PDB file of N, CA and C in Angstrom:
ATOM      1  N   ILE A   5       1.341   9.556   1.752  1.00  0.00           N
ATOM      2  CA  ILE A   5       0.694   8.182   2.231  1.00  0.00           C
ATOM      3  C   ILE A   5      -0.784   8.207   1.895  1.00  0.00           C
ATOM      4  N   PHE A   6      -1.212   7.090   1.419  1.00  0.00           N
ATOM      5  CA  PHE A   6      -2.609   6.901   1.062  1.00  0.00           C
ATOM      6  C   PHE A   6      -3.106   5.857   2.026  1.00  0.00           C
ATOM      7  N   ILE A   7      -4.390   6.225   2.779  1.00  0.00           N
ATOM      8  CA  ILE A   7      -4.795   5.412   3.764  1.00  0.00           C
ATOM      9  C   ILE A   7      -6.247   5.218   3.528  1.00  0.00           C
ATOM     10  N   GLY A   8      -6.480   3.872   3.760  1.00  0.00           N
ATOM     11  CA  GLY A   8      -7.986   3.509   3.703  1.00  0.00           C
ATOM     12  C   GLY A   8      -8.699   3.835   4.859  1.00  0.00           C
ATOM     13  N   THR A   9      -9.856   4.264   4.977  1.00  0.00           N
ATOM     14  CA  THR A   9     -10.721   4.685   6.119  1.00  0.00           C
ATOM     15  C   THR A   9     -11.399   3.441   6.648  1.00  0.00           C
ATOM     16  N   ASP A  10     -11.306   2.372   6.137  1.00  0.00           N
ATOM     17  CA  ASP A  10     -12.064   1.337   6.735  1.00  0.00           C
ATOM     18  C   ASP A  10     -11.132   0.080   7.387  1.00  0.00           C
ATOM     19  N   CYS A  11      -9.925   0.514   7.792  1.00  0.00           N
ATOM     20  CA  CYS A  11      -9.141  -0.375   8.471  1.00  0.00           C
ATOM     21  C   CYS A  11      -8.661   0.332   9.818  1.00  0.00           C
ATOM     22  N   VAL A  12      -9.222  -0.026  10.951  1.00  0.00           N
ATOM     23  CA  VAL A  12      -9.027   0.663  12.237  1.00  0.00           C
ATOM     24  C   VAL A  12      -7.953  -0.057  12.998  1.00  0.00           C
ATOM     25  N   THR A  13      -7.229  -1.039  12.423  1.00  0.00           N
ATOM     26  CA  THR A  13      -6.238  -1.846  13.259  1.00  0.00           C
ATOM     27  C   THR A  13      -4.866  -1.389  13.155  1.00  0.00           C
ATOM     28  N   LEU A  14      -4.607  -0.386  12.268  1.00  0.00           N
ATOM     29  CA  LEU A  14      -3.349   0.114  11.942  1.00  0.00           C
ATOM     30  C   LEU A  14      -2.902   0.978  13.190  1.00  0.00           C
ATOM     31  N   SER A  15      -1.588   0.748  13.809  1.00  0.00           N
ATOM     32  CA  SER A  15      -1.153   1.404  14.908  1.00  0.00           C
ATOM     33  C   SER A  15      -0.397   2.608  14.450  1.00  0.00           C
ATOM     34  N   GLN A  16      -0.088   3.442  15.312  1.00  0.00           N
ATOM     35  CA  GLN A  16       0.575   4.646  15.016  1.00  0.00           C
ATOM     36  C   GLN A  16       2.027   4.269  14.424  1.00  0.00           C
ATOM     37  N   GLN A  17       2.652   3.161  15.082  1.00  0.00           N
ATOM     38  CA  GLN A  17       3.881   2.688  14.550  1.00  0.00           C
ATOM     39  C   GLN A  17       3.882   2.286  13.055  1.00  0.00           C
ATOM     40  N   VAL A  18       2.713   1.885  12.509  1.00  0.00           N
ATOM     41  CA  VAL A  18       2.735   1.611  11.099  1.00  0.00           C
ATOM     42  C   VAL A  18       2.826   2.676  10.350  1.00  0.00           C
ATOM     43  N   PHE A  19       2.237   3.851  10.714  1.00  0.00           N
ATOM     44  CA  PHE A  19       2.462   5.041   9.957  1.00  0.00           C
ATOM     45  C   PHE A  19       3.850   5.733  10.102  1.00  0.00           C
ATOM     46  N   ILE A  20       4.424   5.498  11.146  1.00  0.00           N
ATOM     47  CA  ILE A  20       5.891   5.974  11.345  1.00  0.00           C
ATOM     48  C   ILE A  20       6.748   5.290  10.453  1.00  0.00           C
ATOM     49  N   ASP A  21       6.432   3.820  10.437  1.00  0.00           N
ATOM     50  CA  ASP A  21       7.362   2.958   9.551  1.00  0.00           C
ATOM     51  C   ASP A  21       6.945   3.173   8.135  1.00  0.00           C
ATOM     52  N   ALA A  22       5.925   3.510   7.750  1.00  0.00           N
ATOM     53  CA  ALA A  22       5.557   3.919   6.334  1.00  0.00           C
ATOM     54  C   ALA A  22       6.177   5.083   5.979  1.00  0.00           C
ATOM     55  N   HIS A  23       6.203   6.015   6.686  1.00  0.00           N
ATOM     56  CA  HIS A  23       6.882   7.381   6.523  1.00  0.00           C
ATOM     57  C   HIS A  23       8.462   7.205   6.461  1.00  0.00           C
ATOM     58  N   THR A  24       8.888   6.433   7.245  1.00  0.00           N
ATOM     59  CA  THR A  24      10.390   6.231   7.300  1.00  0.00           C
ATOM     60  C   THR A  24      10.920   5.452   6.043  1.00  0.00           C
ATOM     61  N   HIS A  25      10.220   4.512   5.721  1.00  0.00           N
ATOM     62  CA  HIS A  25      10.432   3.681   4.560  1.00  0.00           C
ATOM     63  C   HIS A  25      10.472   4.533   3.300  1.00  0.00           C
ATOM     64  N   ALA A  26       9.278   5.348   3.162  1.00  0.00           N
ATOM     65  CA  ALA A  26       9.251   6.193   2.010  1.00  0.00           C
ATOM     66  C   ALA A  26      10.131   7.154   1.888  1.00  0.00           C
ATOM     67  N   ARG A  27      10.603   7.799   2.955  1.00  0.00           N
ATOM     68  CA  ARG A  27      11.633   8.811   2.956  1.00  0.00           C
ATOM     69  C   ARG A  27      12.948   8.109   2.585  1.00  0.00           C
ATOM     70  N   SER A  28      13.171   6.912   2.830  1.00  0.00           N
ATOM     71  CA  SER A  28      14.422   6.287   2.410  1.00  0.00           C
ATOM     72  C   SER A  28      14.445   5.658   1.018  1.00  0.00           C
ATOM     73  N   GLY A  29      13.293   5.777   0.240  1.00  0.00           N
ATOM     74  CA  GLY A  29      13.325   5.386  -1.140  1.00  0.00           C
ATOM     75  C   GLY A  29      12.532   4.179  -1.398  1.00  0.00           C
ATOM     76  N   ALA A  30      11.878   3.590  -0.438  1.00  0.00           N
ATOM     77  CA  ALA A  30      11.091   2.389  -0.638  1.00  0.00           C
ATOM     78  C   ALA A  30       9.659   2.759  -0.501  1.00  0.00           C
ATOM     79  N   ALA A  31       8.734   1.934  -1.190  1.00  0.00           N
ATOM     80  CA  ALA A  31       7.393   2.060  -0.999  1.00  0.00           C
ATOM     81  C   ALA A  31       6.976   1.177   0.181  1.00  0.00           C
ATOM     82  N   PHE A  32       5.919   1.518   0.846  1.00  0.00           N
ATOM     83  CA  PHE A  32       5.563   0.784   2.073  1.00  0.00           C
ATOM     84  C   PHE A  32       4.049   0.436   1.667  1.00  0.00           C
ATOM     85  N   LEU A  33       3.690  -0.916   1.731  1.00  0.00           N
ATOM     86  CA  LEU A  33       2.379  -1.443   1.270  1.00  0.00           C
ATOM     87  C   LEU A  33       1.820  -2.281   2.377  1.00  0.00           C
ATOM     88  N   CYS A  34       0.530  -2.101   2.773  1.00  0.00           N
ATOM     89  CA  CYS A  34      -0.173  -2.797   3.694  1.00  0.00           C
ATOM     90  C   CYS A  34      -1.353  -3.527   3.027  1.00  0.00           C
ATOM     91  N   PRO A  35      -1.137  -4.676   2.810  1.00  0.00           N
ATOM     92  CA  PRO A  35      -2.291  -5.422   1.988  1.00  0.00           C
ATOM     93  C   PRO A  35      -3.583  -5.542   2.903  1.00  0.00           C
ATOM     94  N   ALA A  36      -4.730  -5.696   2.191  1.00  0.00           N
ATOM     95  CA  ALA A  36      -5.940  -6.044   2.925  1.00  0.00           C
ATOM     96  C   ALA A  36      -6.357  -7.506   2.634  1.00  0.00           C
ATOM     97  N   THR A  37      -7.070  -8.047   3.516  1.00  0.00           N
ATOM     98  CA  THR A  37      -7.385  -9.424   3.297  1.00  0.00           C
ATOM     99  C   THR A  37      -8.258  -9.778   1.984  1.00  0.00           C
ATOM    100  N   ASP A  38      -8.822  -8.795   1.518  1.00  0.00           N
ATOM    101  CA  ASP A  38      -9.716  -8.929   0.296  1.00  0.00           C
ATOM    102  C   ASP A  38      -8.929  -8.821  -0.906  1.00  0.00           C
ATOM    103  N   GLY A  39      -7.569  -8.513  -0.947  1.00  0.00           N
ATOM    104  CA  GLY A  39      -6.750  -8.414  -2.060  1.00  0.00           C
ATOM    105  C   GLY A  39      -6.417  -7.013  -2.482  1.00  0.00           C
ATOM    106  N   GLY A  40      -7.027  -6.122  -1.832  1.00  0.00           N
ATOM    107  CA  GLY A  40      -6.609  -4.689  -1.957  1.00  0.00           C
ATOM    108  C   GLY A  40      -5.585  -4.245  -1.045  1.00  0.00           C
ATOM    109  N   TYR A  41      -5.523  -3.006  -0.656  1.00  0.00           N
ATOM    110  CA  TYR A  41      -4.457  -2.600   0.172  1.00  0.00           C
ATOM    111  C   TYR A  41      -5.109  -1.501   1.153  1.00  0.00           C
ATOM    112  N   VAL A  42      -4.692  -1.278   2.425  1.00  0.00           N
ATOM    113  CA  VAL A  42      -5.230  -0.379   3.332  1.00  0.00           C
ATOM    114  C   VAL A  42      -4.393   0.845   3.546  1.00  0.00           C
ATOM    115  N   LEU A  43      -3.070   0.742   2.989  1.00  0.00           N
ATOM    116  CA  LEU A  43      -2.063   1.796   3.234  1.00  0.00           C
ATOM    117  C   LEU A  43      -1.031   1.741   2.152  1.00  0.00           C
ATOM    118  N   LEU A  44      -0.654   2.790   1.498  1.00  0.00           N
ATOM    119  CA  LEU A  44       0.416   2.866   0.587  1.00  0.00           C
ATOM    120  C   LEU A  44       1.209   4.155   0.817  1.00  0.00           C
ATOM    121  N   ALA A  45       2.487   3.990   1.094  1.00  0.00           N
ATOM    122  CA  ALA A  45       3.350   5.165   1.217  1.00  0.00           C
ATOM    123  C   ALA A  45       4.422   5.036   0.028  1.00  0.00           C
ATOM    124  N   LEU A  46       4.661   6.053  -0.715  1.00  0.00           N
ATOM    125  CA  LEU A  46       5.470   6.061  -1.878  1.00  0.00           C
ATOM    126  C   LEU A  46       6.611   7.053  -1.676  1.00  0.00           C
ATOM    127  N   PRO A  47       7.693   6.721  -2.080  1.00  0.00           N
ATOM    128  CA  PRO A  47       8.821   7.670  -1.950  1.00  0.00           C
ATOM    129  C   PRO A  47       8.767   8.836  -2.968  1.00  0.00           C
ATOM    130  N   PRO A  48       9.430   9.918  -2.808  1.00  0.00           N
ATOM    131  CA  PRO A  48       9.364  11.049  -3.721  1.00  0.00           C
ATOM    132  C   PRO A  48       9.714  10.735  -5.159  1.00  0.00           C
ATOM    133  N   CYS A  49      10.597   9.627  -5.308  1.00  0.00           N
ATOM    134  CA  CYS A  49      10.945   9.258  -6.775  1.00  0.00           C
ATOM    135  C   CYS A  49       9.802   8.691  -7.495  1.00  0.00           C
ATOM    136  N   ALA A  50       8.791   8.132  -6.887  1.00  0.00           N
ATOM    137  CA  ALA A  50       7.651   7.524  -7.616  1.00  0.00           C
ATOM    138  C   ALA A  50       6.958   8.478  -8.472  1.00  0.00           C
ATOM    139  N   THR A  51       6.555   8.048  -9.701  1.00  0.00           N
ATOM    140  CA  THR A  51       5.891   8.883 -10.622  1.00  0.00           C
ATOM    141  C   THR A  51       4.477   8.270 -10.602  1.00  0.00           C
ATOM    142  N   GLU A  52       3.468   9.204 -11.210  1.00  0.00           N
ATOM    143  CA  GLU A  52       2.179   8.805 -11.240  1.00  0.00           C
ATOM    144  C   GLU A  52       1.871   7.420 -11.972  1.00  0.00           C
ATOM    145  N   SER A  53       2.876   7.066 -12.762  1.00  0.00           N
ATOM    146  CA  SER A  53       2.643   5.705 -13.501  1.00  0.00           C
ATOM    147  C   SER A  53       2.676   4.495 -12.557  1.00  0.00           C
ATOM    148  N   VAL A  54       2.986   4.698 -11.262  1.00  0.00           N
ATOM    149  CA  VAL A  54       2.794   3.590 -10.322  1.00  0.00           C
ATOM    150  C   VAL A  54       1.399   3.220 -10.244  1.00  0.00           C
ATOM    151  N   PHE A  55       0.442   4.057 -10.770  1.00  0.00           N
ATOM    152  CA  PHE A  55      -1.030   3.626 -10.790  1.00  0.00           C
ATOM    153  C   PHE A  55      -1.517   3.108 -12.042  1.00  0.00           C
ATOM    154  N   ASP A  56      -0.747   3.164 -13.168  1.00  0.00           N
ATOM    155  CA  ASP A  56      -1.035   2.640 -14.297  1.00  0.00           C
ATOM    156  C   ASP A  56      -1.177   1.148 -14.399  1.00  0.00           C
ATOM    157  N   HIS A  57      -2.195   0.517 -15.001  1.00  0.00           N
ATOM    158  CA  HIS A  57      -2.475  -0.900 -15.131  1.00  0.00           C
ATOM    159  C   HIS A  57      -2.632  -1.536 -13.818  1.00  0.00           C
ATOM    160  N   VAL A  58      -3.013  -0.886 -12.791  1.00  0.00           N
ATOM    161  CA  VAL A  58      -3.377  -1.544 -11.596  1.00  0.00           C
ATOM    162  C   VAL A  58      -4.883  -2.025 -11.697  1.00  0.00           C
ATOM    163  N   GLU A  59      -5.006  -3.254 -11.227  1.00  0.00           N
ATOM    164  CA  GLU A  59      -6.386  -3.929 -11.330  1.00  0.00           C
ATOM    165  C   GLU A  59      -7.208  -3.462 -10.198  1.00  0.00           C
ATOM    166  N   TRP A  60      -7.973  -2.420 -10.235  1.00  0.00           N
ATOM    167  CA  TRP A  60      -8.657  -1.743  -9.271  1.00  0.00           C
ATOM    168  C   TRP A  60      -9.807  -2.589  -8.766  1.00  0.00           C
ATOM    169  N   SER A  61     -10.215  -2.672  -7.505  1.00  0.00           N
ATOM    170  CA  SER A  61     -11.344  -3.375  -6.916  1.00  0.00           C
ATOM    171  C   SER A  61     -11.442  -4.734  -7.342  1.00  0.00           C
ATOM    172  N   THR A  62     -10.313  -5.510  -7.262  1.00  0.00           N
ATOM    173  CA  THR A  62     -10.245  -6.993  -7.555  1.00  0.00           C
ATOM    174  C   THR A  62      -9.445  -7.601  -6.457  1.00  0.00           C
ATOM    175  N   PRO A  63      -9.581  -8.880  -6.387  1.00  0.00           N
ATOM    176  CA  PRO A  63      -8.524  -9.572  -5.513  1.00  0.00           C
ATOM    177  C   PRO A  63      -7.162  -9.559  -5.883  1.00  0.00           C
ATOM    178  N   GLN A  64      -6.892  -8.864  -6.996  1.00  0.00           N
ATOM    179  CA  GLN A  64      -5.403  -8.687  -7.591  1.00  0.00           C
ATOM    180  C   GLN A  64      -4.959  -7.283  -7.340  1.00  0.00           C
ATOM    181  N   THR A  65      -5.710  -6.374  -6.652  1.00  0.00           N
ATOM    182  CA  THR A  65      -5.281  -5.020  -6.577  1.00  0.00           C
ATOM    183  C   THR A  65      -4.013  -4.750  -6.013  1.00  0.00           C
ATOM    184  N   CYS A  66      -3.778  -5.266  -4.806  1.00  0.00           N
ATOM    185  CA  CYS A  66      -2.478  -5.296  -4.088  1.00  0.00           C
ATOM    186  C   CYS A  66      -1.317  -5.666  -5.006  1.00  0.00           C
ATOM    187  N   LEU A  67      -1.549  -6.966  -5.444  1.00  0.00           N
ATOM    188  CA  LEU A  67      -0.435  -7.596  -6.253  1.00  0.00           C
ATOM    189  C   LEU A  67      -0.052  -6.820  -7.605  1.00  0.00           C
ATOM    190  N   SER A  68      -1.235  -6.182  -8.196  1.00  0.00           N
ATOM    191  CA  SER A  68      -0.906  -5.375  -9.362  1.00  0.00           C
ATOM    192  C   SER A  68      -0.150  -4.103  -9.049  1.00  0.00           C
ATOM    193  N   GLN A  69      -0.671  -3.591  -7.952  1.00  0.00           N
ATOM    194  CA  GLN A  69       0.007  -2.397  -7.384  1.00  0.00           C
ATOM    195  C   GLN A  69       1.469  -2.482  -7.047  1.00  0.00           C
ATOM    196  N   ARG A  70       1.814  -3.529  -6.336  1.00  0.00           N
ATOM    197  CA  ARG A  70       3.133  -3.872  -6.083  1.00  0.00           C
ATOM    198  C   ARG A  70       3.960  -3.931  -7.396  1.00  0.00           C
ATOM    199  N   ALA A  71       3.373  -4.805  -8.444  1.00  0.00           N
ATOM    200  CA  ALA A  71       4.112  -4.977  -9.645  1.00  0.00           C
ATOM    201  C   ALA A  71       4.362  -3.643 -10.382  1.00  0.00           C
ATOM    202  N   ALA A  72       3.427  -2.691 -10.296  1.00  0.00           N
ATOM    203  CA  ALA A  72       3.635  -1.420 -10.995  1.00  0.00           C
ATOM    204  C   ALA A  72       4.674  -0.531 -10.344  1.00  0.00           C
ATOM    205  N   ILE A  73       4.779  -0.704  -8.942  1.00  0.00           N
ATOM    206  CA  ILE A  73       5.872   0.008  -8.163  1.00  0.00           C
ATOM    207  C   ILE A  73       7.121  -0.566  -8.565  1.00  0.00           C
ATOM    208  N   GLU A  74       7.262  -1.840  -8.538  1.00  0.00           N
ATOM    209  CA  GLU A  74       8.509  -2.416  -8.810  1.00  0.00           C
ATOM    210  C   GLU A  74       8.960  -2.338 -10.156  1.00  0.00           C
ATOM    211  N   LYS A  75       8.101  -2.209 -11.156  1.00  0.00           N
ATOM    212  CA  LYS A  75       8.424  -1.826 -12.497  1.00  0.00           C
ATOM    213  C   LYS A  75       9.198  -0.638 -12.552  1.00  0.00           C
ATOM    214  N   GLN A  76       9.045   0.334 -11.734  1.00  0.00           N
ATOM    215  CA  GLN A  76       9.832   1.568 -11.543  1.00  0.00           C
ATOM    216  C   GLN A  76      11.038   1.396 -10.931  1.00  0.00           C
ATOM    217  N   GLY A  77      11.368   0.264 -10.327  1.00  0.00           N
ATOM    218  CA  GLY A  77      12.737  -0.078  -9.717  1.00  0.00           C
ATOM    219  C   GLY A  77      12.710   0.362  -8.270  1.00  0.00           C
ATOM    220  N   ILE A  78      11.513   0.562  -7.780  1.00  0.00           N
ATOM    221  CA  ILE A  78      11.245   0.927  -6.349  1.00  0.00           C
ATOM    222  C   ILE A  78      11.084  -0.280  -5.502  1.00  0.00           C
ATOM    223  N   PRO A  79      11.935  -0.449  -4.408  1.00  0.00           N
ATOM    224  CA  PRO A  79      11.673  -1.589  -3.530  1.00  0.00           C
ATOM    225  C   PRO A  79      10.370  -1.423  -2.713  1.00  0.00           C
ATOM    226  N   VAL A  80       9.777  -2.546  -2.473  1.00  0.00           N
ATOM    227  CA  VAL A  80       8.523  -2.403  -1.637  1.00  0.00           C
ATOM    228  C   VAL A  80       8.662  -3.310  -0.385  1.00  0.00           C
ATOM    229  N   VAL A  81       8.222  -2.580   0.672  1.00  0.00           N
ATOM    230  CA  VAL A  81       8.231  -3.175   2.089  1.00  0.00           C
ATOM    231  C   VAL A  81       6.735  -3.465   2.260  1.00  0.00           C
ATOM    232  N   SER A  82       6.400  -4.678   2.725  1.00  0.00           N
ATOM    233  CA  SER A  82       5.048  -5.050   2.835  1.00  0.00           C
ATOM    234  C   SER A  82       4.750  -5.704   4.312  1.00  0.00           C
ATOM    235  N   LEU A  83       3.688  -5.309   4.847  1.00  0.00           N
ATOM    236  CA  LEU A  83       3.134  -5.814   6.108  1.00  0.00           C
ATOM    237  C   LEU A  83       2.230  -7.043   5.879  1.00  0.00           C
ATOM    238  N   PRO A  84       1.947  -7.911   6.869  1.00  0.00           N
ATOM    239  CA  PRO A  84       0.966  -8.914   6.735  1.00  0.00           C
ATOM    240  C   PRO A  84      -0.385  -8.268   6.425  1.00  0.00           C
ATOM    241  N   SER A  85      -1.320  -9.050   5.866  1.00  0.00           N
ATOM    242  CA  SER A  85      -2.650  -8.514   5.504  1.00  0.00           C
ATOM    243  C   SER A  85      -3.381  -7.998   6.717  1.00  0.00           C
ATOM    244  N   GLN A  86      -4.273  -7.001   6.404  1.00  0.00           N
ATOM    245  CA  GLN A  86      -5.084  -6.356   7.499  1.00  0.00           C
ATOM    246  C   GLN A  86      -6.479  -6.548   7.116  1.00  0.00           C
ATOM    247  N   LEU A  87      -7.319  -6.796   8.162  1.00  0.00           N
ATOM    248  CA  LEU A  87      -8.822  -6.914   7.744  1.00  0.00           C
ATOM    249  C   LEU A  87      -9.389  -5.609   7.770  1.00  0.00           C
ATOM    250  N   GLU A  88     -10.100  -5.269   6.747  1.00  0.00           N
ATOM    251  CA  GLU A  88     -10.940  -4.035   6.642  1.00  0.00           C
ATOM    252  C   GLU A  88     -12.318  -4.244   7.180  1.00  0.00           C
ATOM    253  N   LEU A  89     -12.897  -3.220   7.543  1.00  0.00           N
ATOM    254  CA  LEU A  89     -14.311  -3.257   8.190  1.00  0.00           C
ATOM    255  C   LEU A  89     -15.176  -3.811   7.073  1.00  0.00           C
ATOM    256  N   ALA A  90     -14.993  -3.485   5.842  1.00  0.00           N
ATOM    257  CA  ALA A  90     -15.847  -3.630   4.683  1.00  0.00           C
ATOM    258  C   ALA A  90     -15.827  -5.206   4.327  1.00  0.00           C
ATOM    259  N   SER A  91     -14.666  -5.862   4.745  1.00  0.00           N
ATOM    260  CA  SER A  91     -14.380  -7.223   4.480  1.00  0.00           C
ATOM    261  C   SER A  91     -15.006  -8.199   5.672  1.00  0.00           C
ATOM    262  N   HIS A  92     -15.296  -7.516   6.788  1.00  0.00           N
ATOM    263  CA  HIS A  92     -15.943  -8.289   7.874  1.00  0.00           C
ATOM    264  C   HIS A  92     -17.291  -8.610   7.886  1.00  0.00           C
ATOM    265  N   PRO A  93     -17.720  -9.721   7.970  1.00  0.00           N
ATOM    266  CA  PRO A  93     -19.156 -10.130   7.994  1.00  0.00           C
ATOM    267  C   PRO A  93     -20.062  -9.396   8.966  1.00  0.00           C
TER     268      PRO A  93
END
């Protein structure tokens, strides 16, 4: 599980759900309001290529990450976008 350190609104249940989905073979993605993501859980079948061609540090980061995961045939469960501290004025 990859966790951003600037999103303090994630509940314990989100982490439990992320772990449960990843163990069942699905990726779990929690988008950020700025286009990135604050949490990503990957199943054991995911390879490092899920990070290939991701548009890092752009408003398209989460969408391109999702596309890279789905390209491997891995289903993605996604939450509503979360506000990061860095995105808050």
